[in-house]
Amino acid sequence: GAVVSQHPSWVICKSGTSVKIECRSLDFQATTMFWYRQFPKQSLMLMATSNEGSKATYEQGVEKDKFLINHASLTLSTLTVTSAHPEDSSFYICSARVRGLGNTEAFFGQGTRLTVV
Amino acid sequence: QKEVEQDPGPLSVPEGAIVSLNCTYSNSAFQYFMWYRQYSRKGPELLMYTYSSGNKEDGRFTAQVDKSSKYISLFIRDSQPSDSATYLCAMSVYNFNKFYFGSGTKLNVKP
């Protein structure tokens, strides 16, 4: 199956700093990338959807100025958590949808565990 | 009402048992149905996907979709301890702009 690489797998940062998470599709071109947030024992909460070369579409309640998403190419999307606070601590997961082949599946990265202290 | 409902479990079964995992949904426009497996502290891994109604089999896994009942199932035969994980159902409408996930069912297969 297609491989989505997410980096870093975990990060600890100080409150008030910014953290960038990268999501790369390694062996395919991703039409669309999704960013999710997952709290312990809960399902994935979609934060935003990004299409290559255009602005991300944010879900209701997600602050676009706090969670900056850039999708500069068909293989790379980044999520930057700006001015992070302890309540931003969570598991962040990206997902990429395969371009072509009927756009059937979405493949997930390994996730990034963010801890803000 | 949530778009997708899934019993969170946990579901505990002995090794070798047949496992049945289910989701119900409310949006009749859903056409693509997926099952993901997620190990602790890892991203979800796609297990199977089906289009519209019907069955699909892949090794020990069988996915069923009953659109008339808005009900989907994942069966795992000869379950193994390595199958212990959280299983998420997901579904999408035709244009795939958004995936709707269930809350996940935690499965524990005891040796």
CSV table of C-alpha atoms in Angstrom, one decimal:
chain,number,residue,atom,x,y,z
A,1,GLY,CA,0.0,0.0,0.0
A,2,ALA,CA,0.9,3.6,-0.3
A,3,VAL,CA,3.2,5.1,2.4
A,4,VAL,CA,2.6,8.3,4.2
A,5,SER,CA,5.5,9.5,6.4
A,6,GLN,CA,4.9,11.9,9.2
A,7,HIS,CA,7.6,13.6,11.2
A,8,PRO,CA,8.3,14.0,14.0
A,9,SER,CA,6.7,11.0,15.7
A,10,TRP,CA,6.8,12.9,19.0
A,11,VAL,CA,7.7,16.4,20.2
A,12,ILE,CA,7.9,18.2,23.4
A,13,CYS,CA,7.8,22.0,23.3
A,14,LYS,CA,7.5,24.9,25.7
A,15,SER,CA,4.3,26.8,26.0
A,16,GLY,CA,4.3,29.8,23.6
A,17,THR,CA,6.6,28.2,21.0
A,18,SER,CA,5.6,26.9,17.5
A,19,VAL,CA,5.9,23.4,16.3
A,20,LYS,CA,5.9,22.2,12.7
A,21,ILE,CA,4.7,18.7,11.7
A,22,GLU,CA,5.5,17.3,8.2
A,23,CYS,CA,3.4,14.8,6.2
A,24,ARG,CA,4.9,13.3,3.1
A,25,SER,CA,3.4,10.9,0.6
A,26,LEU,CA,6.4,8.8,-0.3
A,27,ASP,CA,5.4,6.8,-3.4
A,28,PHE,CA,2.3,8.5,-4.7
A,29,GLN,CA,0.9,12.0,-5.4
A,30,ALA,CA,-1.7,13.1,-2.9
A,31,THR,CA,-4.5,15.1,-4.3
A,32,THR,CA,-5.7,16.0,-0.8
A,33,MET,CA,-4.3,15.8,2.6
A,34,PHE,CA,-6.3,15.7,5.8
A,35,TRP,CA,-5.2,16.7,9.3
A,36,TYR,CA,-6.7,15.1,12.3
A,37,ARG,CA,-6.5,15.4,16.0
A,38,GLN,CA,-7.1,12.5,18.3
A,39,PHE,CA,-7.6,12.6,22.0
A,40,PRO,CA,-7.0,9.5,24.2
A,41,LYS,CA,-9.6,6.8,23.6
A,42,GLN,CA,-11.5,8.9,21.1
A,43,SER,CA,-11.8,8.8,17.4
A,44,LEU,CA,-10.2,11.1,14.9
A,45,MET,CA,-11.4,14.7,14.7
A,46,LEU,CA,-10.9,16.3,11.3
A,47,MET,CA,-9.2,19.6,11.7
A,48,ALA,CA,-8.7,20.7,8.1
A,49,THR,CA,-8.5,19.5,4.5
A,50,SER,CA,-5.9,20.8,2.2
A,51,ASN,CA,-5.6,20.5,-1.6
A,52,GLU,CA,-2.3,21.1,-3.2
A,53,GLY,CA,-1.8,24.7,-4.2
A,54,SER,CA,-4.9,26.1,-2.5
A,55,LYS,CA,-5.8,27.3,1.0
A,56,ALA,CA,-6.9,24.7,3.5
A,57,THR,CA,-10.5,24.3,4.5
A,58,TYR,CA,-10.9,24.2,8.2
A,59,GLU,CA,-13.6,22.5,10.2
A,60,GLN,CA,-15.8,24.5,12.4
A,61,GLY,CA,-14.2,25.4,15.7
A,62,VAL,CA,-10.6,25.0,14.5
A,63,GLU,CA,-8.6,28.2,14.6
A,64,LYS,CA,-6.9,28.7,11.2
A,65,ASP,CA,-4.5,31.2,12.7
A,66,LYS,CA,-3.4,28.8,15.3
A,67,PHE,CA,-3.1,25.7,13.1
A,68,LEU,CA,-1.4,26.8,9.9
A,69,ILE,CA,-1.5,24.3,7.1
A,70,ASN,CA,0.6,24.5,4.0
A,71,HIS,CA,0.3,22.1,1.1
A,72,ALA,CA,3.0,23.3,-1.2
A,73,SER,CA,3.4,20.2,-3.4
A,74,LEU,CA,1.6,16.9,-4.2
A,75,THR,CA,3.8,15.1,-1.8
A,76,LEU,CA,4.2,17.4,1.2
A,77,SER,CA,1.8,19.1,3.6
A,78,THR,CA,2.8,20.8,6.9
A,79,LEU,CA,0.9,21.6,10.0
A,80,THR,CA,2.3,24.3,12.3
A,81,VAL,CA,0.9,24.7,15.7
A,82,THR,CA,1.6,28.3,16.6
A,83,SER,CA,2.0,29.7,20.1
A,84,ALA,CA,1.3,26.2,21.5
A,85,HIS,CA,-0.4,25.8,24.9
A,86,PRO,CA,-0.8,22.7,27.1
A,87,GLU,CA,-4.3,22.2,25.8
A,88,ASP,CA,-2.9,21.7,22.4
A,89,SER,CA,-1.2,18.6,23.6
A,90,SER,CA,-2.6,15.7,21.5
A,91,PHE,CA,-2.0,13.1,18.9
A,92,TYR,CA,-2.0,14.7,15.4
A,93,ILE,CA,-2.4,12.5,12.4
A,94,CYS,CA,-2.2,13.3,8.7
A,95,SER,CA,-3.8,11.4,5.9
A,96,ALA,CA,-3.3,11.6,2.2
A,97,ARG,CA,-5.7,10.6,-0.5
A,98,VAL,CA,-4.3,9.0,-3.6
A,99,ARG,CA,-4.4,10.9,-6.8
A,100,GLY,CA,-5.9,8.9,-9.6
A,101,LEU,CA,-7.0,5.3,-9.3
A,102,GLY,CA,-10.5,6.5,-8.6
A,103,ASN,CA,-9.4,8.3,-5.4
A,104,THR,CA,-10.6,5.5,-3.3
A,105,GLU,CA,-8.4,5.1,-0.2
A,106,ALA,CA,-6.8,7.5,2.3
A,107,PHE,CA,-3.6,6.5,3.9
A,108,PHE,CA,-2.4,7.7,7.3
A,109,GLY,CA,0.9,8.8,8.7
A,110,GLN,CA,2.2,7.4,11.9
A,111,GLY,CA,1.0,10.3,13.9
A,112,THR,CA,2.8,12.9,16.0
A,113,ARG,CA,2.4,13.1,19.7
A,114,LEU,CA,2.7,16.7,20.8
A,115,THR,CA,3.3,17.6,24.4
A,116,VAL,CA,3.3,21.2,25.4
A,117,VAL,CA,4.8,21.9,28.8
B,1,GLN,CA,-27.0,12.4,16.2
B,2,LYS,CA,-23.5,11.4,15.1
B,3,GLU,CA,-23.0,10.6,11.5
B,4,VAL,CA,-21.4,7.3,12.4
B,5,GLU,CA,-22.0,5.3,15.5
B,6,GLN,CA,-19.6,2.6,16.7
B,7,ASP,CA,-19.6,0.7,20.0
B,8,PRO,CA,-16.3,1.7,21.8
B,9,GLY,CA,-16.0,-1.7,23.5
B,10,PRO,CA,-13.7,-2.9,24.8
B,11,LEU,CA,-14.4,-6.3,23.2
B,12,SER,CA,-12.4,-9.2,24.7
B,13,VAL,CA,-12.3,-12.6,22.9
B,14,PRO,CA,-10.2,-15.7,23.2
B,15,GLU,CA,-7.7,-16.5,20.5
B,16,GLY,CA,-9.3,-18.3,17.5
B,17,ALA,CA,-12.7,-16.7,18.0
B,18,ILE,CA,-14.7,-15.0,15.3
B,19,VAL,CA,-14.9,-11.3,15.9
B,20,SER,CA,-17.7,-9.1,14.7
B,21,LEU,CA,-17.3,-5.3,14.6
B,22,ASN,CA,-20.1,-3.1,13.5
B,23,CYS,CA,-21.0,0.5,12.7
B,24,THR,CA,-24.3,2.2,11.9
B,25,TYR,CA,-24.7,5.4,10.0
B,26,SER,CA,-27.4,8.0,9.2
B,27,ASN,CA,-26.3,9.5,5.9
B,28,SER,CA,-27.7,7.5,3.0
B,29,ALA,CA,-25.3,9.3,0.7
B,30,PHE,CA,-22.4,7.4,2.0
B,31,GLN,CA,-21.0,5.1,-0.7
B,32,TYR,CA,-17.5,4.2,0.3
B,33,PHE,CA,-16.9,2.3,3.5
B,34,MET,CA,-13.6,1.6,5.1
B,35,TRP,CA,-12.1,-0.2,8.1
B,36,TYR,CA,-8.9,0.9,9.7
B,37,ARG,CA,-6.9,-0.8,12.4
B,38,GLN,CA,-5.0,1.4,14.9
B,39,TYR,CA,-2.4,0.2,17.3
B,40,SER,CA,-1.7,2.2,20.4
B,41,ARG,CA,0.2,5.5,19.6
B,42,LYS,CA,0.2,4.7,15.9
B,43,GLY,CA,-1.7,6.1,12.9
B,44,PRO,CA,-4.6,4.1,11.5
B,45,GLU,CA,-3.8,1.4,8.9
B,46,LEU,CA,-6.3,0.7,6.1
B,47,LEU,CA,-7.6,-2.8,6.3
B,48,MET,CA,-10.4,-2.9,3.7
B,49,TYR,CA,-12.6,-0.7,1.8
B,50,THR,CA,-15.9,-1.5,0.0
B,51,TYR,CA,-18.1,0.4,-2.4
B,52,SER,CA,-21.8,0.4,-2.0
B,53,SER,CA,-23.5,-2.8,-0.7
B,54,GLY,CA,-22.1,-6.3,-0.6
B,55,ASN,CA,-19.3,-8.3,0.9
B,56,LYS,CA,-15.5,-8.2,0.4
B,57,GLU,CA,-13.1,-10.8,1.7
B,58,ASP,CA,-9.4,-10.5,2.3
B,59,GLY,CA,-7.7,-13.3,4.1
B,60,ARG,CA,-9.2,-13.6,7.6
B,61,PHE,CA,-11.1,-10.4,7.2
B,62,THR,CA,-14.6,-9.9,5.7
B,63,ALA,CA,-16.3,-6.6,5.3
B,64,GLN,CA,-20.1,-6.4,4.8
B,65,VAL,CA,-22.2,-3.4,3.9
B,66,ASP,CA,-25.9,-3.3,4.1
B,67,LYS,CA,-27.0,0.1,2.8
B,68,SER,CA,-30.7,-0.6,3.3
B,69,SER,CA,-30.1,-0.9,7.0
B,70,LYS,CA,-27.2,1.6,7.1
B,71,TYR,CA,-25.1,-1.0,8.8
B,72,ILE,CA,-21.6,-2.2,8.1
B,73,SER,CA,-19.6,-5.0,9.7
B,74,LEU,CA,-16.1,-6.3,9.8
B,75,PHE,CA,-15.6,-10.0,10.6
B,76,ILE,CA,-12.2,-11.4,11.7
B,77,ARG,CA,-11.9,-15.2,11.6
B,78,ASP,CA,-9.4,-17.1,13.7
B,79,SER,CA,-8.5,-14.0,15.7
B,80,GLN,CA,-5.0,-13.7,16.9
B,81,PRO,CA,-3.4,-11.7,19.8
B,82,SER,CA,-1.8,-9.5,17.1
B,83,ASP,CA,-5.3,-8.4,16.1
B,84,SER,CA,-5.6,-6.6,19.4
B,85,ALA,CA,-6.1,-3.0,18.4
B,86,THR,CA,-8.7,-0.4,18.0
B,87,TYR,CA,-10.8,-0.8,14.8
B,88,LEU,CA,-12.2,2.3,13.2
B,89,CYS,CA,-14.9,2.4,10.6
B,90,ALA,CA,-15.0,5.3,8.1
B,91,MET,CA,-17.2,6.3,5.3
B,92,SER,CA,-17.4,8.9,2.6
B,93,VAL,CA,-19.7,10.2,0.0
B,94,TYR,CA,-18.9,10.0,-3.7
B,95,ASN,CA,-16.5,12.9,-4.0
B,96,PHE,CA,-14.4,11.9,-1.0
B,97,ASN,CA,-14.1,15.4,0.3
B,98,LYS,CA,-14.5,14.2,3.9
B,99,PHE,CA,-14.2,11.0,5.8
B,100,TYR,CA,-16.6,10.3,8.7
B,101,PHE,CA,-15.1,8.1,11.4
B,102,GLY,CA,-16.7,6.0,14.0
B,103,SER,CA,-15.3,6.3,17.5
B,104,GLY,CA,-13.4,3.0,17.3
B,105,THR,CA,-13.9,-0.3,19.0
B,106,LYS,CA,-11.0,-1.6,21.1
B,107,LEU,CA,-10.5,-5.3,20.6
B,108,ASN,CA,-8.4,-7.5,22.9
B,109,VAL,CA,-7.7,-11.1,21.7
B,110,LYS,CA,-6.5,-13.2,24.6
B,111,PRO,CA,-3.9,-15.9,24.0
